[in-house]
Amino acid sequence: TRVTEQLRTADVDRALDAISGIVLDADAGTSIGTALDGLLGNARYRPLVRGALVVVLSDGLERGDCEAMIRGAHRLGLLGHRLVWWSPLACRPGYRPVTRGMQGVLASLDELSGVRDLDSALQAVRRLPVTASGPRQGAARAWRAAREAEGAT
């Protein structure tokens, strides 16, 4: 569901009210793969991705086959300067990107972190300069290191 027009207001409450009236597909998984195919398949939008710091906000729980999501994330990772994925699920202390879709996109990500509200979004935005200047495709290494550190304690 396209919500760009509804997000043009500076009033957060008004934006959320407007979005709630048009987003009818927010239950039972997402269709990020379809959205990424639409973005990357449109010659007008593709140049906007090239060299950009791209942020995907999704739990990564794709409806049906997740191959389009994996393919789209890989392509975004190649076209963009950095690819960041913010998931509300990653806010949970025990979260692990173990679904087939998230395992598939993890290698393309420069960062995978949790965002669940405006405060956590602001913290994530403040980390973007570090992500933008850090090594490419570091999300998989970071999650692997975190898992190994947990095993050592």
PDB file of C-alpha atoms in Angstrom, residues 33-103:
ATOM      1  CA  GLY A  33       9.100  -8.832  -2.359  1.00  0.00           C
ATOM      2  CA  THR A  34       6.272  -7.525  -4.535  1.00  0.00           C
ATOM      3  CA  ALA A  35       6.967  -3.955  -3.393  1.00  0.00           C
ATOM      4  CA  LEU A  36      10.697  -4.299  -4.131  1.00  0.00           C
ATOM      5  CA  ASP A  37       9.917  -5.777  -7.564  1.00  0.00           C
ATOM      6  CA  GLY A  38       7.694  -2.767  -8.251  1.00  0.00           C
ATOM      7  CA  LEU A  39      10.360  -0.303  -7.128  1.00  0.00           C
ATOM      8  CA  LEU A  40      13.247  -1.937  -8.955  1.00  0.00           C
ATOM      9  CA  GLY A  41      11.185  -2.783 -12.038  1.00  0.00           C
ATOM     10  CA  ASN A  42      10.210   0.846 -12.619  1.00  0.00           C
ATOM     11  CA  ALA A  43      12.832   2.735 -14.615  1.00  0.00           C
ATOM     12  CA  ARG A  44      11.707   6.020 -13.003  1.00  0.00           C
ATOM     13  CA  TYR A  45      12.485   4.812  -9.466  1.00  0.00           C
ATOM     14  CA  ARG A  46      15.650   2.774 -10.016  1.00  0.00           C
ATOM     15  CA  PRO A  47      17.925   5.854 -10.281  1.00  0.00           C
ATOM     16  CA  LEU A  48      16.673   6.983  -6.860  1.00  0.00           C
ATOM     17  CA  VAL A  49      18.126   3.809  -5.332  1.00  0.00           C
ATOM     18  CA  ARG A  50      21.514   4.020  -7.057  1.00  0.00           C
ATOM     19  CA  GLY A  51      24.045   5.278  -4.509  1.00  0.00           C
ATOM     20  CA  ALA A  52      21.396   5.890  -1.830  1.00  0.00           C
ATOM     21  CA  LEU A  53      21.291   4.766   1.764  1.00  0.00           C
ATOM     22  CA  VAL A  54      18.199   2.532   1.527  1.00  0.00           C
ATOM     23  CA  VAL A  55      16.102   1.733   4.609  1.00  0.00           C
ATOM     24  CA  VAL A  56      13.535  -1.083   4.571  1.00  0.00           C
ATOM     25  CA  LEU A  57      11.041  -1.130   7.433  1.00  0.00           C
ATOM     26  CA  SER A  58       9.609  -4.629   7.667  1.00  0.00           C
ATOM     27  CA  ASP A  59       9.410  -7.602   9.974  1.00  0.00           C
ATOM     28  CA  GLY A  60      10.546  -9.722   7.027  1.00  0.00           C
ATOM     29  CA  LEU A  61       7.712 -12.198   7.523  1.00  0.00           C
ATOM     30  CA  GLU A  62       6.906 -12.464   3.847  1.00  0.00           C
ATOM     31  CA  ARG A  63       3.604 -13.902   2.628  1.00  0.00           C
ATOM     32  CA  GLY A  64       4.100 -17.028   0.570  1.00  0.00           C
ATOM     33  CA  ASP A  65       7.372 -17.499  -1.289  1.00  0.00           C
ATOM     34  CA  CYS A  66      10.132 -15.186  -0.072  1.00  0.00           C
ATOM     35  CA  GLU A  67      12.344 -15.440  -3.180  1.00  0.00           C
ATOM     36  CA  ALA A  68      11.209 -12.047  -4.531  1.00  0.00           C
ATOM     37  CA  MET A  69      12.117 -10.420  -1.195  1.00  0.00           C
ATOM     38  CA  ILE A  70      15.549 -12.070  -1.216  1.00  0.00           C
ATOM     39  CA  ARG A  71      16.149 -11.117  -4.859  1.00  0.00           C
ATOM     40  CA  GLY A  72      14.979  -7.539  -4.250  1.00  0.00           C
ATOM     41  CA  ALA A  73      17.183  -7.102  -1.176  1.00  0.00           C
ATOM     42  CA  HIS A  74      20.180  -8.450  -3.080  1.00  0.00           C
ATOM     43  CA  ARG A  75      19.566  -6.005  -5.919  1.00  0.00           C
ATOM     44  CA  LEU A  76      19.042  -3.095  -3.505  1.00  0.00           C
ATOM     45  CA  GLY A  77      22.311  -4.014  -1.813  1.00  0.00           C
ATOM     46  CA  LEU A  78      24.128  -3.851  -5.139  1.00  0.00           C
ATOM     47  CA  LEU A  79      22.522  -0.609  -6.342  1.00  0.00           C
ATOM     48  CA  GLY A  80      22.485   1.364  -3.106  1.00  0.00           C
ATOM     49  CA  HIS A  81      25.320   2.802  -1.073  1.00  0.00           C
ATOM     50  CA  ARG A  82      24.109   0.922   2.006  1.00  0.00           C
ATOM     51  CA  LEU A  83      21.067  -1.256   2.755  1.00  0.00           C
ATOM     52  CA  VAL A  84      19.572  -1.072   6.234  1.00  0.00           C
ATOM     53  CA  TRP A  85      16.666  -3.228   7.441  1.00  0.00           C
ATOM     54  CA  TRP A  86      14.681  -2.105  10.479  1.00  0.00           C
ATOM     55  CA  SER A  87      12.387  -4.715  11.981  1.00  0.00           C
ATOM     56  CA  PRO A  88      10.135  -4.390  15.020  1.00  0.00           C
ATOM     57  CA  LEU A  89      10.901  -8.039  15.770  1.00  0.00           C
ATOM     58  CA  ALA A  90      14.619  -7.262  16.160  1.00  0.00           C
ATOM     59  CA  CYS A  91      13.784  -5.158  19.235  1.00  0.00           C
ATOM     60  CA  ARG A  92      13.183  -8.333  21.217  1.00  0.00           C
ATOM     61  CA  PRO A  93      16.248  -9.547  23.119  1.00  0.00           C
ATOM     62  CA  GLY A  94      15.859 -13.111  21.844  1.00  0.00           C
ATOM     63  CA  TYR A  95      15.302 -12.193  18.192  1.00  0.00           C
ATOM     64  CA  ARG A  96      17.274 -14.120  15.605  1.00  0.00           C
ATOM     65  CA  PRO A  97      16.926 -13.681  11.814  1.00  0.00           C
ATOM     66  CA  VAL A  98      16.191 -17.372  11.262  1.00  0.00           C
ATOM     67  CA  THR A  99      13.207 -17.350   8.902  1.00  0.00           C
ATOM     68  CA  ARG A 100      14.074 -18.393   5.372  1.00  0.00           C
ATOM     69  CA  GLY A 101      13.385 -14.869   4.103  1.00  0.00           C
ATOM     70  CA  MET A 102      15.532 -13.089   6.681  1.00  0.00           C
ATOM     71  CA  GLN A 103      18.316 -15.635   6.291  1.00  0.00           C
TER      72      GLN A 103
END
